Amino acid sequence: MTLKRLYYSSFFLLLFSFLTFSLSAQDQAAIDAGATLFKNNCGACHSRDMKTKMTGPALGGVEDRWADYPREDLYTWIRNSQGMISDGHPKATELWNEWKPVVMNPFPNLTDEEIENIL
């Protein structure tokens, strides 16, 4: 192997390692932020194990259950479930019929990024 090839190989390996570490650090930061947001906003009504029903439904698979609707509908549900129920949204109405009279707390201040971190 020539010195030039060794240099380029080392450079690309170092670059790949740096990018992988950077992405992993960003992913971990998002996961940590989501865990804190879940604990502070969702954990009183939804089980941490994502499988057990509590005051609210188990959250495991929530993204799959909303997959027939635009992602923004899930954000809207989290921010203002009662508004969606009032508007007659099919998924919101289905959830309301299953869980009423329990009303989900609204979280109007959560950003899309914060909701993604929670999910």
Coordinates of C-alpha atoms in Angstrom, one line a residue:
M1 CA 0.0 0.0 0.0
T2 CA 1.4 3.3 -0.9
L3 CA 1.8 6.1 1.6
K4 CA -0.8 8.2 -0.3
R5 CA -3.4 5.4 -0.1
L6 CA -2.6 4.8 3.6
Y7 CA -3.1 8.5 4.2
Y8 CA -6.4 8.7 2.4
S9 CA -7.6 5.4 4.1
S10 CA -6.7 6.8 7.5
F11 CA -8.3 10.1 6.7
F12 CA -11.6 8.5 5.6
L13 CA -11.6 6.2 8.6
L14 CA -11.1 9.1 11.0
L15 CA -13.8 11.1 9.2
F16 CA -16.2 8.2 9.4
S17 CA -15.5 7.7 13.1
F18 CA -16.0 11.3 13.8
L19 CA -19.3 11.5 12.0
T20 CA -20.5 8.3 13.6
F21 CA -19.6 9.6 17.1
S22 CA -21.2 13.0 16.3
L23 CA -24.5 11.3 15.2
S24 CA -24.4 9.0 18.2
A25 CA -23.9 11.9 20.6
Q26 CA -26.8 13.8 18.9
D27 CA -29.0 10.7 19.0
Q28 CA -28.2 10.2 22.7
A29 CA -29.0 13.9 23.5
A30 CA -32.4 13.6 21.8
I31 CA -33.1 10.4 23.6
D32 CA -32.2 12.0 27.0
A33 CA -34.3 15.0 26.2
G34 CA -37.2 12.8 25.3
A35 CA -36.9 10.8 28.5
T36 CA -37.0 14.0 30.5
L37 CA -39.9 15.3 28.6
F38 CA -41.8 12.0 29.0
K39 CA -41.1 12.0 32.7
N40 CA -42.2 15.6 33.2
N41 CA -45.3 15.6 30.9
C42 CA -46.5 12.0 30.1
G43 CA -45.2 9.7 32.9
A44 CA -48.1 10.5 35.3
C45 CA -50.6 8.9 33.0
H46 CA -48.6 6.6 30.7
S47 CA -46.4 3.7 31.8
R48 CA -42.7 3.9 31.3
D49 CA -42.6 0.3 30.0
M50 CA -44.8 1.3 27.1
K51 CA -46.8 -1.9 27.4
T52 CA -49.0 -1.3 30.5
K53 CA -52.2 0.7 30.4
M54 CA -52.5 3.2 33.2
T55 CA -54.7 6.3 33.3
G56 CA -53.9 6.5 29.6
P57 CA -53.2 3.9 27.0
A58 CA -49.9 2.1 26.6
L59 CA -47.7 4.1 24.3
G60 CA -45.8 1.2 22.7
G61 CA -46.7 1.2 19.0
V62 CA -48.3 4.6 19.1
E63 CA -46.6 5.7 15.9
D64 CA -47.9 2.6 14.1
R65 CA -51.4 3.2 15.4
W66 CA -51.3 6.7 13.9
A67 CA -49.6 5.6 10.6
D68 CA -52.8 6.0 8.6
Y69 CA -52.8 9.7 9.3
P70 CA -50.3 12.5 8.6
R71 CA -47.5 12.8 11.3
E72 CA -48.9 16.2 12.1
D73 CA -52.1 14.6 13.3
L74 CA -50.2 12.8 16.0
Y75 CA -48.5 16.1 17.0
T76 CA -51.9 17.8 17.1
W77 CA -53.3 15.0 19.2
I78 CA -50.5 15.4 21.8
R79 CA -51.0 19.2 21.8
N80 CA -54.8 19.3 21.9
S81 CA -56.6 16.0 21.9
Q82 CA -60.0 17.5 22.8
G83 CA -59.8 19.9 19.8
M84 CA -59.3 16.9 17.5
I85 CA -62.2 15.0 19.2
S86 CA -64.4 18.1 18.7
D87 CA -63.4 18.3 15.1
G88 CA -64.4 14.6 14.6
H89 CA -61.0 13.2 13.7
P90 CA -61.5 9.5 13.3
K91 CA -58.5 8.3 15.4
A92 CA -59.2 10.9 18.0
T93 CA -62.8 9.9 18.2
E94 CA -61.8 6.2 18.5
L95 CA -59.4 6.9 21.4
W96 CA -62.0 9.1 23.1
N97 CA -64.6 6.3 22.8
E98 CA -62.2 3.9 24.4
W99 CA -60.9 6.1 27.2
K100 CA -63.6 8.6 28.1
P101 CA -64.2 10.2 30.5
V102 CA -60.4 10.5 30.9
V103 CA -59.2 13.6 29.2
M104 CA -55.6 13.8 28.0
N105 CA -53.8 16.9 29.3
P106 CA -53.1 19.3 26.5
F107 CA -49.4 20.1 25.8
P108 CA -49.6 23.2 23.4
N109 CA -46.1 24.3 24.1
L110 CA -44.3 21.1 22.9
T111 CA -42.5 21.6 19.7
D112 CA -42.4 19.1 16.9
E113 CA -38.8 18.3 17.8
E114 CA -39.7 17.8 21.5
I115 CA -42.6 15.5 20.5
E116 CA -40.2 13.5 18.2
N117 CA -37.7 13.2 21.1
I118 CA -40.5 11.7 23.3
L119 CA -41.6 9.3 20.5

